[in-house]
Coordinates of C-alpha atoms in Angstrom, one line a residue:
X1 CA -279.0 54.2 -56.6
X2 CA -277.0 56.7 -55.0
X3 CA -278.6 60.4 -53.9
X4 CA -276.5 63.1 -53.6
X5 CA -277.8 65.4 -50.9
X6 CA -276.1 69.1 -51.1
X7 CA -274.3 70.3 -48.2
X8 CA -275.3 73.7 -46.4
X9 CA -271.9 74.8 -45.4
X10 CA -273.8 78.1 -44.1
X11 CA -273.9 76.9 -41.2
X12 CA -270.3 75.6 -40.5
X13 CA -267.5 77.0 -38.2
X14 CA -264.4 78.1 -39.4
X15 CA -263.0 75.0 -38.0
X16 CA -265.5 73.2 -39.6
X17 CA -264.6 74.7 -43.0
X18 CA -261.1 74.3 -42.7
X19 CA -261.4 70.6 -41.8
X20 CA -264.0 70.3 -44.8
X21 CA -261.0 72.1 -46.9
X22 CA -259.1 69.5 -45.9
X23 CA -261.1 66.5 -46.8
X24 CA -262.7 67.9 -50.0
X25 CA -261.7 66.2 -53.6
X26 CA -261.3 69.1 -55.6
X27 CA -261.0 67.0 -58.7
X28 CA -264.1 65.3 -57.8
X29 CA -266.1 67.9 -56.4
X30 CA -264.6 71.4 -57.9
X31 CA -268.0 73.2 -57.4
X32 CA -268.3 72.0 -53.4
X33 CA -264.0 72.6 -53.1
X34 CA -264.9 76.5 -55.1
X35 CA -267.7 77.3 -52.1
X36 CA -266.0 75.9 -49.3
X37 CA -263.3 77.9 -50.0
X38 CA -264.7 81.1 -51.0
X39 CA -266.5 80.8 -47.3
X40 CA -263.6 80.0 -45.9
X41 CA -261.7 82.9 -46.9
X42 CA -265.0 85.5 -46.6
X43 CA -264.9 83.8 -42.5
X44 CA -261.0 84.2 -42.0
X45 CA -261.5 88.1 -43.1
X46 CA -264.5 88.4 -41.1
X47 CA -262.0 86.9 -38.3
X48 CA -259.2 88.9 -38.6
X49 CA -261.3 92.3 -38.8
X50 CA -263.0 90.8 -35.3
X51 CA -259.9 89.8 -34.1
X52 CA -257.3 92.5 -32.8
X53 CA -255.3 90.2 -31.0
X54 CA -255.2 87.6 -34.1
X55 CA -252.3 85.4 -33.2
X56 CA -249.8 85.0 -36.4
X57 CA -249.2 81.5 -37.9
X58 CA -245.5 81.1 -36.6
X59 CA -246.7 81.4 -32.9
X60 CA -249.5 78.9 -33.2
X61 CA -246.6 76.5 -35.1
X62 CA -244.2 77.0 -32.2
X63 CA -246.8 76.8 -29.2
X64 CA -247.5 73.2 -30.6
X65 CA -244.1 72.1 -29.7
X66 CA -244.8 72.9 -26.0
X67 CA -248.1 71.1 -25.7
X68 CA -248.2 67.4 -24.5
X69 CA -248.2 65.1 -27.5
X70 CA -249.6 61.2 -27.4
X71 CA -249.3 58.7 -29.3
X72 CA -252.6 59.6 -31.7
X73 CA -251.0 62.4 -32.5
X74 CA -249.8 63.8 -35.7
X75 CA -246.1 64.5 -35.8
X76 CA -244.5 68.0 -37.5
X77 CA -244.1 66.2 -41.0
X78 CA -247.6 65.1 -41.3
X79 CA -248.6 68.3 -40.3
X80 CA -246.2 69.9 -42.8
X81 CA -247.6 67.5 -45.5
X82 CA -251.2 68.3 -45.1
X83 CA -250.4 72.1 -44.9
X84 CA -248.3 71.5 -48.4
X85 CA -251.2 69.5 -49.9
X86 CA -253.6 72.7 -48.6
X87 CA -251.7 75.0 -50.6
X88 CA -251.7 73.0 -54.0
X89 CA -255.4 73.1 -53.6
X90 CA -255.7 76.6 -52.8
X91 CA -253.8 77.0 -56.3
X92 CA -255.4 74.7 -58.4
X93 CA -259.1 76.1 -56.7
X94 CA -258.0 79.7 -57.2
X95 CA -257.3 78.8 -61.0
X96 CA -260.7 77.4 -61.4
X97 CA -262.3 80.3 -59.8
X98 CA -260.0 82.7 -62.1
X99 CA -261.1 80.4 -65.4
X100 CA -264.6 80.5 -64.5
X101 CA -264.4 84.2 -64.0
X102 CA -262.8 84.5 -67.6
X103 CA -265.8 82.3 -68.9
X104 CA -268.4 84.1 -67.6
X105 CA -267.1 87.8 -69.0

């Protein structure tokens, strides 16, 4: 018997939601990839407001390149990849959100 116990992702970090982004089956789990999501977004606007000195994306990808790298770690492509495979589900997510919405009028 399997028991599926809900998650609270109230309580997650940003960096917690975005690693939960990452993992999340949104074909699977549509409902859990729709919250995590919508939190995730409601954080990184809550973050931005906070944050004056908010760094933009092309200085975090270029201050990458000047950090030590081992062997663990993931090279530019893979990184590349899973921001690629991020997007497609931030599409396919914002299009169930935008079908649901249509539903419910």
């Amino acid at each position: 018997m399997i028991i599926r116990k809900e998650i609270d992702y109230s309580t997650y970090s940003l960096s917690d939601l975005g690693e939960a982004w990452l993992s999340v089956d949104d074909y699977a789990y549509p409902e859990r990839a729709i919250e995590i999501y919508t939190r995730l977004k409601s954080m990184e606007k809550e973050e931005e407001g906070d944050d004056a000195q908010h760094s933009n994306e092309f200085v975090n990808l270029i201050s990458r390149f000047f950090q030590p790298h081992t062997f663990a770690d993931t090279t530019f492509s893979d990184e590349l990849l899973e921001q690629s495979n991020a997007e497609m589900k931030e599409i396919r997510v914002q299009a169930m959100i935008e079908s649901r919405g249509k539903v419910g009028s």
